[in-house]
mmCIF file of C-alpha atoms and ligand atoms in Angstrom:
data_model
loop_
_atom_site.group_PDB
_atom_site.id
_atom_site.type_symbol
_atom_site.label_atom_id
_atom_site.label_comp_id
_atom_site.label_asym_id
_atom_site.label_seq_id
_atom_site.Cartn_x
_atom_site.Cartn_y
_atom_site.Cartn_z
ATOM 1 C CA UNK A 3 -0.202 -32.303 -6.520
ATOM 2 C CA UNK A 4 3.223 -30.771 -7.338
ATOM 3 C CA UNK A 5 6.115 -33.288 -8.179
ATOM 4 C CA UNK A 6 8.993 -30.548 -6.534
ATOM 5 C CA UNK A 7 8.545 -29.253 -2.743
ATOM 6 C CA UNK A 8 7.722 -25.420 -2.305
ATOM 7 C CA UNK A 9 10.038 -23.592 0.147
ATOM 8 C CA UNK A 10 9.300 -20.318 2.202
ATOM 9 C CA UNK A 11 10.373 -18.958 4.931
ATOM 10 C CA UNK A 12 8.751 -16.317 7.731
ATOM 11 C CA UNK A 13 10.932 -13.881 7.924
ATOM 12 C CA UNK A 14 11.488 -10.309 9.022
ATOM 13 C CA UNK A 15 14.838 -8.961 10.679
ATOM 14 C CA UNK A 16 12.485 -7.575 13.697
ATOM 15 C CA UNK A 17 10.807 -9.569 16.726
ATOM 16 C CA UNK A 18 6.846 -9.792 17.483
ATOM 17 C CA UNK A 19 5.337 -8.883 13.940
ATOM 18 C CA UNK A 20 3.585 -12.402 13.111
ATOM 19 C CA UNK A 21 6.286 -14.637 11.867
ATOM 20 C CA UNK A 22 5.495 -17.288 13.558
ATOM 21 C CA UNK A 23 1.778 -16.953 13.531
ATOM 22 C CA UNK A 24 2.002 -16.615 9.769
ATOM 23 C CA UNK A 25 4.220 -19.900 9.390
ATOM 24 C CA UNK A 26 1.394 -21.686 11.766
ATOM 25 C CA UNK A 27 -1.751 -20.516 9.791
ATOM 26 C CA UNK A 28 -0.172 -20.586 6.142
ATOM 27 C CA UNK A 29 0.420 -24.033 7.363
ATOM 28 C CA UNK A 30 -3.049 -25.145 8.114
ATOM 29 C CA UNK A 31 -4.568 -23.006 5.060
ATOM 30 C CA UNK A 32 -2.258 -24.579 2.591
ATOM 31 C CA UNK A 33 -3.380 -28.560 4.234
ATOM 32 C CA UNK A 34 -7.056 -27.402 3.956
ATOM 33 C CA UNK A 35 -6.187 -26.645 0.349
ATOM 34 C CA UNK A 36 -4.871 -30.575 -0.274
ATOM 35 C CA UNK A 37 -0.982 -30.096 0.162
ATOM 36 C CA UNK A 38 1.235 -31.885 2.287
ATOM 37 C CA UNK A 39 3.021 -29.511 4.696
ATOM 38 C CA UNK A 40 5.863 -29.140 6.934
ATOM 39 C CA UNK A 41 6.528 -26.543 9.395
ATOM 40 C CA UNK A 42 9.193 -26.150 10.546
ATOM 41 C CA UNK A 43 10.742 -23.741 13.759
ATOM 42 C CA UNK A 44 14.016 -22.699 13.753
ATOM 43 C CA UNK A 45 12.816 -19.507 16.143
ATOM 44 C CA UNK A 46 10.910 -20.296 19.018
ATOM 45 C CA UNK A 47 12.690 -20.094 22.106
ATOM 46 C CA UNK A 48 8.824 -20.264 24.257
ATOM 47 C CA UNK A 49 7.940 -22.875 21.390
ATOM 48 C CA UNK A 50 5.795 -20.670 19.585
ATOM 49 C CA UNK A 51 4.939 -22.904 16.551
ATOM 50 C CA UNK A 52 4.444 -25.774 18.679
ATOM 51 C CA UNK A 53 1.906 -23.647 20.726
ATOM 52 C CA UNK A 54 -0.065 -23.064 17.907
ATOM 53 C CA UNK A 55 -1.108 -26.684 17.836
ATOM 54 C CA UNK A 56 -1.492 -27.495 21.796
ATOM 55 C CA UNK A 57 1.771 -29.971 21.395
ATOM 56 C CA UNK A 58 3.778 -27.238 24.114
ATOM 57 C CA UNK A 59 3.273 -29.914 27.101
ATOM 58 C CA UNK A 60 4.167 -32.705 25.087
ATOM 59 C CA UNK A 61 6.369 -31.351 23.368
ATOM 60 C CA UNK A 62 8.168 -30.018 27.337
ATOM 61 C CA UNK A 63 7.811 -33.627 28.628
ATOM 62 C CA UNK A 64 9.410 -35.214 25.641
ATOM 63 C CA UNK A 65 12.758 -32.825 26.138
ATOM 64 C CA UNK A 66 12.219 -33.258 29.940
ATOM 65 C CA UNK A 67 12.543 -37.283 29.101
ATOM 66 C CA UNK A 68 15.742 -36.575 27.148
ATOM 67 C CA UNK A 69 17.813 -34.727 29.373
ATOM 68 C CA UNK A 70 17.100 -37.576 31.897
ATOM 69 C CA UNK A 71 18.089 -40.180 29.882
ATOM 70 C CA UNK A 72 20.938 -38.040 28.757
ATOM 71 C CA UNK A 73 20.206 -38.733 25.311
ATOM 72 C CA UNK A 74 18.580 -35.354 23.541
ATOM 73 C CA UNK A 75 18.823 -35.698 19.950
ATOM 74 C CA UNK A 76 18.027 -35.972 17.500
ATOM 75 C CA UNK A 77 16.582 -32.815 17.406
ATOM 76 C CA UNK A 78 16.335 -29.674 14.890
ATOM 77 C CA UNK A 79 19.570 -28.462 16.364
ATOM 78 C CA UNK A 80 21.500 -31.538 15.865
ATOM 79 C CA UNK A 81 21.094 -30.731 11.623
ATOM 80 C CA UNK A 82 23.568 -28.011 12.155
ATOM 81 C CA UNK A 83 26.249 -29.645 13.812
ATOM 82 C CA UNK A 84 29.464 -31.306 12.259
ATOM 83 C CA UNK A 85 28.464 -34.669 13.730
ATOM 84 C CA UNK A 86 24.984 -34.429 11.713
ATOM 85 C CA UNK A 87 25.926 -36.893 8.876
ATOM 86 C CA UNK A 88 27.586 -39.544 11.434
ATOM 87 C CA UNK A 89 24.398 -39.581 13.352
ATOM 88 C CA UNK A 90 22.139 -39.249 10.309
ATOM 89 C CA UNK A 91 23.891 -42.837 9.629
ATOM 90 C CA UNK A 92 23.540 -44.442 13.016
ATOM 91 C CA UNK A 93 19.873 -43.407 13.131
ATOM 92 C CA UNK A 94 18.383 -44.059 9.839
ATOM 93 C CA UNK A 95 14.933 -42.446 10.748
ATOM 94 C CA UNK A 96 16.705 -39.258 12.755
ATOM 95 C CA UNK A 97 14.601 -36.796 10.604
ATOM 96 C CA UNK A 98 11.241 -38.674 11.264
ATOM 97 C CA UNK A 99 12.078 -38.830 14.699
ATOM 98 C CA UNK A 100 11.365 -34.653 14.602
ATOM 99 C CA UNK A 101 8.274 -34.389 13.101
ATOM 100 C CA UNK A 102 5.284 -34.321 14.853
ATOM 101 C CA UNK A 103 2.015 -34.377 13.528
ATOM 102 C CA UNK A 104 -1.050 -32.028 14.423
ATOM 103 C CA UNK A 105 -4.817 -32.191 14.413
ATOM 104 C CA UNK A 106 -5.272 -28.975 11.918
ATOM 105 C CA UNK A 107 -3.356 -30.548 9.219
ATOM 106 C CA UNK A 108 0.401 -29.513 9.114
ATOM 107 C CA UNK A 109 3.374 -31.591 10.948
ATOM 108 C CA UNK A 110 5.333 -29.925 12.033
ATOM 109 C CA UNK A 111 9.447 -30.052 13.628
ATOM 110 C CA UNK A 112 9.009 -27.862 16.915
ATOM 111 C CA UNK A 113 11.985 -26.111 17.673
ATOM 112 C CA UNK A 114 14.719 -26.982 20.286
ATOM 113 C CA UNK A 115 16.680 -25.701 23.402
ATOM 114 C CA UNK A 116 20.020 -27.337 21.424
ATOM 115 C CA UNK A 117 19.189 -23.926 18.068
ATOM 116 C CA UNK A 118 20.337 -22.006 21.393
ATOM 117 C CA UNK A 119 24.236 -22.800 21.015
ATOM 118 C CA UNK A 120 23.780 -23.100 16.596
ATOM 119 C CA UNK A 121 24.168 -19.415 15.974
ATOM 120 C CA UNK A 122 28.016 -19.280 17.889
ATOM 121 C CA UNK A 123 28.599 -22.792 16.944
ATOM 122 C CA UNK A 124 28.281 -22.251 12.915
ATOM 123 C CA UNK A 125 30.429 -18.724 13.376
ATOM 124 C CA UNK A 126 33.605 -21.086 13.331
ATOM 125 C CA UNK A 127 32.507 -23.600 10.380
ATOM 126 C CA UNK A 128 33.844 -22.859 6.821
ATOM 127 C CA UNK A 129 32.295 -20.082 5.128
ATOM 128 C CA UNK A 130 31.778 -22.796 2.157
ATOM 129 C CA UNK A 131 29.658 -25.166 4.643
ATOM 130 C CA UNK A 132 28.280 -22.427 7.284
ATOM 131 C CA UNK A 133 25.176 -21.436 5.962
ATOM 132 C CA UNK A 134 24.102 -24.091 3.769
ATOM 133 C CA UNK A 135 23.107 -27.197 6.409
ATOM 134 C CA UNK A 136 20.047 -26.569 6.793
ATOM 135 C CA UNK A 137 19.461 -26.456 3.052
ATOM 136 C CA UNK A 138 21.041 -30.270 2.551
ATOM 137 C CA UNK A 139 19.246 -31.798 5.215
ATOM 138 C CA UNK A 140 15.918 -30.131 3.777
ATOM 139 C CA UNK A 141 17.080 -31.692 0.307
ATOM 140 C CA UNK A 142 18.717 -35.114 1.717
ATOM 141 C CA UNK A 143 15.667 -35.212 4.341
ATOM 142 C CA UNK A 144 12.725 -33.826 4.529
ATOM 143 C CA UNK A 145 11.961 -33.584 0.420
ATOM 144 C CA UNK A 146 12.425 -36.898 -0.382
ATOM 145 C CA UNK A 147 9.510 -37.922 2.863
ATOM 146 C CA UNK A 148 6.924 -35.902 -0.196
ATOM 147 C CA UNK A 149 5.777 -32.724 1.233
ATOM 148 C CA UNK A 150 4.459 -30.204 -1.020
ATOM 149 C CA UNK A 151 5.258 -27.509 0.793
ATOM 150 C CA UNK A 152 8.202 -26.662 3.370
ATOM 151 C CA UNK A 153 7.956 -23.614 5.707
ATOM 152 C CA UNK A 154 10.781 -22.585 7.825
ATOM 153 C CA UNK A 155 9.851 -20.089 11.065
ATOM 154 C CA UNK A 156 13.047 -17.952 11.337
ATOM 155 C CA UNK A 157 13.988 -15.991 14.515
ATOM 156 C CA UNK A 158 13.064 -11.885 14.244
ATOM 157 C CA UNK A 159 17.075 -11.153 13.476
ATOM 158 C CA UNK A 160 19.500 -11.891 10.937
ATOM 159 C CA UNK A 161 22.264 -14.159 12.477
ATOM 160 C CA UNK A 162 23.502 -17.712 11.256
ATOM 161 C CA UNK A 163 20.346 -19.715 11.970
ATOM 162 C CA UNK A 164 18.056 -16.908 9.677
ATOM 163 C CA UNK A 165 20.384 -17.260 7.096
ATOM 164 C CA UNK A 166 20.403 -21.236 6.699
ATOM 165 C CA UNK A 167 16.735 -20.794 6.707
ATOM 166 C CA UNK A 168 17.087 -17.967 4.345
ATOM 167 C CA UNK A 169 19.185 -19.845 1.821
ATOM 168 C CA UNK A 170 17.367 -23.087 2.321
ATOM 169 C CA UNK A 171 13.780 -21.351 1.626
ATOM 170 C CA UNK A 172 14.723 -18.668 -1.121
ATOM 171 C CA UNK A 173 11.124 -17.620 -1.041
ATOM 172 C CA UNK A 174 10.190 -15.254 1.916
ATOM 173 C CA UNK A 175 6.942 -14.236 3.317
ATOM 174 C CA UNK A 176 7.539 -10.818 5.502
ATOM 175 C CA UNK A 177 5.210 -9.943 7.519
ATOM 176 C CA UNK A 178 4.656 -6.466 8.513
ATOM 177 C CA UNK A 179 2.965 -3.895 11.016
ATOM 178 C CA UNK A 180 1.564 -0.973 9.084
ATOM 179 C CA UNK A 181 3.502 1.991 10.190
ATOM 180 C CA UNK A 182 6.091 4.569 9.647
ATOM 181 C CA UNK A 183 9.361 2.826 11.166
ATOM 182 C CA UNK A 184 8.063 -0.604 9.609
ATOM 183 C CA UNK A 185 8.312 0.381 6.283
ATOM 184 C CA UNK A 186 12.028 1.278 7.193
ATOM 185 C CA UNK A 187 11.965 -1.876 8.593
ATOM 186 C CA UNK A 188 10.636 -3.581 5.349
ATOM 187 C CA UNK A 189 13.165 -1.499 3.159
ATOM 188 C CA UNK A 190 15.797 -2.349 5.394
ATOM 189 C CA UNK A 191 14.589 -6.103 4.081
ATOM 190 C CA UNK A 192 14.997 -6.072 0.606
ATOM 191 C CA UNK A 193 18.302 -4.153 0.991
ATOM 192 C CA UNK A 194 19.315 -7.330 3.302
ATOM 193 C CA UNK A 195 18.241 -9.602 0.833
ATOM 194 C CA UNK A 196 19.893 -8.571 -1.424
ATOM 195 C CA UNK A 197 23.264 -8.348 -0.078
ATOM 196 C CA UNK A 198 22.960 -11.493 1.079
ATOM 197 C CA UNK A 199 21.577 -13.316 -2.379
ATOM 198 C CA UNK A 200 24.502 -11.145 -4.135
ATOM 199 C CA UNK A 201 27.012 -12.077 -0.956
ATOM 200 C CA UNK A 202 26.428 -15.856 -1.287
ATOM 201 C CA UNK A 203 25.466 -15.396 -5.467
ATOM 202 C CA UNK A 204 22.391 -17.276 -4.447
ATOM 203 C CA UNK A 205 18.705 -15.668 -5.765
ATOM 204 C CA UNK A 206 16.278 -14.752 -2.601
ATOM 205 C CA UNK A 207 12.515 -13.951 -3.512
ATOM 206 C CA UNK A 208 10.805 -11.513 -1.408
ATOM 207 C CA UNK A 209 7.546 -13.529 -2.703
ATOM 208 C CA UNK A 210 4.811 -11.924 -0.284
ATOM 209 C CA UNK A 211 4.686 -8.630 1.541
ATOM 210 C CA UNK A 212 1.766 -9.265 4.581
ATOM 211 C CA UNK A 213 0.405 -6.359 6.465
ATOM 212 C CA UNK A 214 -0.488 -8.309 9.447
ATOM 213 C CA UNK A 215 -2.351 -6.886 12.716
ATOM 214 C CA UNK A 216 -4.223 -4.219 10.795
ATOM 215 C CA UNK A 217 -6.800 -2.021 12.241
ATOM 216 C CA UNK A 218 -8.611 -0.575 9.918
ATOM 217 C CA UNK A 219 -10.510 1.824 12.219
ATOM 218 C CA UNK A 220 -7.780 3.963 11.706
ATOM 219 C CA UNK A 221 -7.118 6.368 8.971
ATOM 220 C CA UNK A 222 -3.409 5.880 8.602
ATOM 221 C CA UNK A 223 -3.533 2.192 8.492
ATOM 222 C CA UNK A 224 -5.444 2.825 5.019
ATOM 223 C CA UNK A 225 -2.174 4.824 3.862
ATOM 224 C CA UNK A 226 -0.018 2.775 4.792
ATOM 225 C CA UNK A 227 -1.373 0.011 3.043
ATOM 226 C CA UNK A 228 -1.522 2.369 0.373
ATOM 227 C CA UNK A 229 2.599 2.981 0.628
ATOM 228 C CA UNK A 230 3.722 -0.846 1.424
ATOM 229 C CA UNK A 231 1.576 -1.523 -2.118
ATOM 230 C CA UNK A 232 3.207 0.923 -4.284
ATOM 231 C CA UNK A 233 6.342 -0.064 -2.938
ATOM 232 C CA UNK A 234 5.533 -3.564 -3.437
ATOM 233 C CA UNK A 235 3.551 -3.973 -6.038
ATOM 234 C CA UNK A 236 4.445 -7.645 -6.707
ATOM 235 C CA UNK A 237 5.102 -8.799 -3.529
ATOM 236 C CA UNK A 238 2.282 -7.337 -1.738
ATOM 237 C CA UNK A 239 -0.367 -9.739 -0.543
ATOM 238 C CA UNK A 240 -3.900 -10.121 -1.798
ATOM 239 C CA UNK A 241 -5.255 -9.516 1.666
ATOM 240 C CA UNK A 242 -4.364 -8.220 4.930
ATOM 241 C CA UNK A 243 -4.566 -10.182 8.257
ATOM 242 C CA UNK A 244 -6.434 -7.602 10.364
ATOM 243 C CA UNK A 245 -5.490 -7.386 14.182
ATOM 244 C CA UNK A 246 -7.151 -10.058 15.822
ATOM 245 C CA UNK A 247 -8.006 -10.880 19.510
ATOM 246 C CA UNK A 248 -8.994 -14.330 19.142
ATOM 247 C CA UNK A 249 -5.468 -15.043 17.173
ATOM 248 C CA UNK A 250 -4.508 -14.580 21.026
ATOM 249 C CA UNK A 251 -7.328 -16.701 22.421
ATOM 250 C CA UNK A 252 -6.791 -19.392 19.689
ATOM 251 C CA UNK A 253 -2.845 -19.871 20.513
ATOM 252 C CA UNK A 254 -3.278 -20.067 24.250
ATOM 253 C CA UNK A 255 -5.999 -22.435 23.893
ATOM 254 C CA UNK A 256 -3.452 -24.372 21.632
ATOM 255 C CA UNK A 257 -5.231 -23.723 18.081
ATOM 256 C CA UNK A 258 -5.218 -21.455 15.066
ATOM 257 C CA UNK A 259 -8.328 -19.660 14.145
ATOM 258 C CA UNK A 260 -8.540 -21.982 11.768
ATOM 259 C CA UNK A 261 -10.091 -24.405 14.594
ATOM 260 C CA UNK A 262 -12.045 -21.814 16.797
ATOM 261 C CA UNK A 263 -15.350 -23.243 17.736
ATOM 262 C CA UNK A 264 -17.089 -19.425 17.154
ATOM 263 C CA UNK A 265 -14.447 -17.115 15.341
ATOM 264 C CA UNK A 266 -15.286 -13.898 16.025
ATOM 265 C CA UNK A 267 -15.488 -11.277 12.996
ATOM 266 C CA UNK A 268 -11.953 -10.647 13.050
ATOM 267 C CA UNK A 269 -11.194 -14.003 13.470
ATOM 268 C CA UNK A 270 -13.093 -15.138 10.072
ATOM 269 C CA UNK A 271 -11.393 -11.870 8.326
ATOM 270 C CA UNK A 272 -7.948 -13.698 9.473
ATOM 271 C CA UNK A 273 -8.823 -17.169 8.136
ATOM 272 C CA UNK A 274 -10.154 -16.055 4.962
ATOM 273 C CA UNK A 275 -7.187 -13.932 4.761
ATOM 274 C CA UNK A 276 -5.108 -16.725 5.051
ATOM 275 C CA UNK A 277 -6.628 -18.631 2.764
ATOM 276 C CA UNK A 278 -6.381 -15.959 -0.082
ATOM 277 C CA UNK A 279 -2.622 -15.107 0.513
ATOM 278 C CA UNK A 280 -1.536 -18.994 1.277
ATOM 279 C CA UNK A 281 -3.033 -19.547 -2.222
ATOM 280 C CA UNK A 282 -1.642 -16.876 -3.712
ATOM 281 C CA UNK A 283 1.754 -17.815 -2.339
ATOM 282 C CA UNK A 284 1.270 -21.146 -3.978
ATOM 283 C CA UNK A 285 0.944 -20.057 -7.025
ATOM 284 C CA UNK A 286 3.318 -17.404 -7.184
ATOM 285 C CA UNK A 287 6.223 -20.424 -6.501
ATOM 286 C CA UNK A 288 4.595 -23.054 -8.619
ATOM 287 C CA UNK A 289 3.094 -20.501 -11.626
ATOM 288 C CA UNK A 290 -0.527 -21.777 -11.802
ATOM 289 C CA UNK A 291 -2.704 -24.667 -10.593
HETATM 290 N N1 ATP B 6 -3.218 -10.379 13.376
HETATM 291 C C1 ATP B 6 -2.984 -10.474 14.696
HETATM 292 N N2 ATP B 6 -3.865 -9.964 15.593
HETATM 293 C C2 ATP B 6 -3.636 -10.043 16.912
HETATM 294 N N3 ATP B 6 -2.560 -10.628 17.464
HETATM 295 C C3 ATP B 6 -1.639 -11.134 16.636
HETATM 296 C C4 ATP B 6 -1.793 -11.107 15.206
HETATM 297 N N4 ATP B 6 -0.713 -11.700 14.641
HETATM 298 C C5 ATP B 6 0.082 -12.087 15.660
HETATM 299 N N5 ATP B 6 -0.468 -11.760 16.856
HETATM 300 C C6 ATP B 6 0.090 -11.970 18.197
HETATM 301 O O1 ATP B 6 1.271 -11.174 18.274
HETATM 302 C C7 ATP B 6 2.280 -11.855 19.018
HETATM 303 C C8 ATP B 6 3.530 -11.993 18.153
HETATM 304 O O2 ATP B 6 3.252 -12.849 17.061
HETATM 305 P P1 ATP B 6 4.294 -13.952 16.582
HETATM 306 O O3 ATP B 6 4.778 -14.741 17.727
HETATM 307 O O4 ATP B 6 3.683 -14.663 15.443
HETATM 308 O O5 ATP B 6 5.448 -12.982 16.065
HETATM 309 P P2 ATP B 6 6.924 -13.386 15.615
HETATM 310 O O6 ATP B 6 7.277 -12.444 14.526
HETATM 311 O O7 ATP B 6 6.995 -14.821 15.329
HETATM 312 O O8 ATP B 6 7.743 -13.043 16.937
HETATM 313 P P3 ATP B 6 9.278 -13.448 17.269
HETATM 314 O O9 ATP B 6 10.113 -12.458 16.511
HETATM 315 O O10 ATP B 6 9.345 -13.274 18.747
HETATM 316 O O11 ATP B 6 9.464 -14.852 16.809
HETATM 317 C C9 ATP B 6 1.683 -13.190 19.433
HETATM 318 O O12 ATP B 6 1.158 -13.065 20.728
HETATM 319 C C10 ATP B 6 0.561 -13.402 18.433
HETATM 320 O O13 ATP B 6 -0.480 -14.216 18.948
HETATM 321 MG MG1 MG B 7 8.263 -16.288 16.130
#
């Protein structure tokens, strides 16, 4: 297995086009393929990432409990404030305390009503200290518990919380919606990266371009696979996620497709997708095995 932890991030400056459902099913394709790996959600307002694995009631009733015993961290949120390393002291096992495990492989750290307030809160911290927290707990943390692989689930806009998870991943997986304003969109990307790798003199990765929810039926979804791979030839993924139903059915029953008693054909299209392009993303960050 590797010896350092692989970092990526979900990421794309645009709500709805898979981030999270990416982070989720990379997750459980990378675990089927023998690594250790931690999800984490620094987006989900609904809980998205903690849908995907049927911990959402749990998950509610455990913050429920909190606010009644007035006591609700630690939680993700808590890494970002300036009290982090005082309580990191007090509680020893604060970072275990977030992770939860799942049945499909992954743990995961779901996200928290407290990454509401983060965003305003970091605006007036240091510009030396803002946007780097998230990256020293990750180091001080979560690498040192052994994971192979660390994913970070980034809200659809850039703001302070993206850019934490931006600087702490360096490696981002963008998925995409084949069509004529997303490949603005996904221009728009790389020009954001890199003013913000030359902005903070830090080096960001665009490592995987994903065309997620494609229909093939269609003509034009042919071309513009055709455009996002010329325009990224290095970044663009082995395989495209093709637009699923049952990734619907599978997250409100609390699943990936991964664990779908009968995938449908587009289902098994997805998960063999996700297989590919998880291994492929693998090896792109660790060059080989
Ligand atoms: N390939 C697909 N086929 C069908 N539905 C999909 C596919 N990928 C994602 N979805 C659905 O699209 C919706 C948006 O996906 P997801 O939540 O992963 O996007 P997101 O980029 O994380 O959104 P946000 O910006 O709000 O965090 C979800 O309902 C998800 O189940
Ligand atoms: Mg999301």
């Amino acid at each position: 297995m590797a010896t350092k932890t692989v970092r990526g991030a979900t990421f794309l400056d645009k709500g709805g086009t898979g981030k999270t459902t990416t982070a989720a099913h990379f997750g459980v394709a990378l675990a089927e393929q023998d690594h250790n790996v931690l999800i984490v959600d620094l987006a989900g307002k609904q809980n998205d990432l903690a849908e995907y694995f049927g911990l959402l009631d749990d998950w509610q009733a455990a913050i429920d409990a909190d606010d009644d015993d007035d006591q609700d961290w630690p939680n993700i949120g808590t890494v970002f404030t300036d009290q982090w390393e005082q309580i990191a002291r007090a509680v020893p096992d604060a970072a275990e305390q977030m992770i939860w495990e799942t049945s499909e492989g992954p743990d995961i750290i779901p996200a928290h009503p407290d990454l509401d307030g983060v965003d305003d809160d970091l605006a007036s911290v240091d510009q030396e200290d803002r946007y780097q927290r998230l990256n020293e707990f990750t180091t001080e943390h979560l690498e040192p518990m052994g994971y192979d692989v660390i994913l970070f689930d980034l809200p659809g806009l850039t703001n302070n919380v993206s850019y934490n998870g931006l600087w702490a991943a360096r490696n981002i997986i963008a998925p995409v919606e084949m069509g004529p304003l997303e490949e603005k969109q996904a221009n728009g990307l790389r020009d954001d990266l890199d003013r913000i790798a030359t902005n903070f003199d830090i080096e960001l990765e665009l490592t995987m371009v994903l065309p997620n929810k494609v229909d093939t039926r269609t003509n034009l979804a042919e071309e513009y696979l055709q455009q996002f791979e010329d325009a990224y030839p290095d970044a663009f993924a082995p395989a495209y996620v093709p637009v699923s139903q049952d990734i619907r059915n599978a997250c409100n029953q609390g699943k990936t497709v991964f664990a779908l008693d009968k995938p449908s054909k587009t289902a098994e299209e997805a998960i063999e997708a996700y297989r590919v392009n998880a291994k492929a993303f693998y090896r792109r960050l660790t060059g080989g095995e």
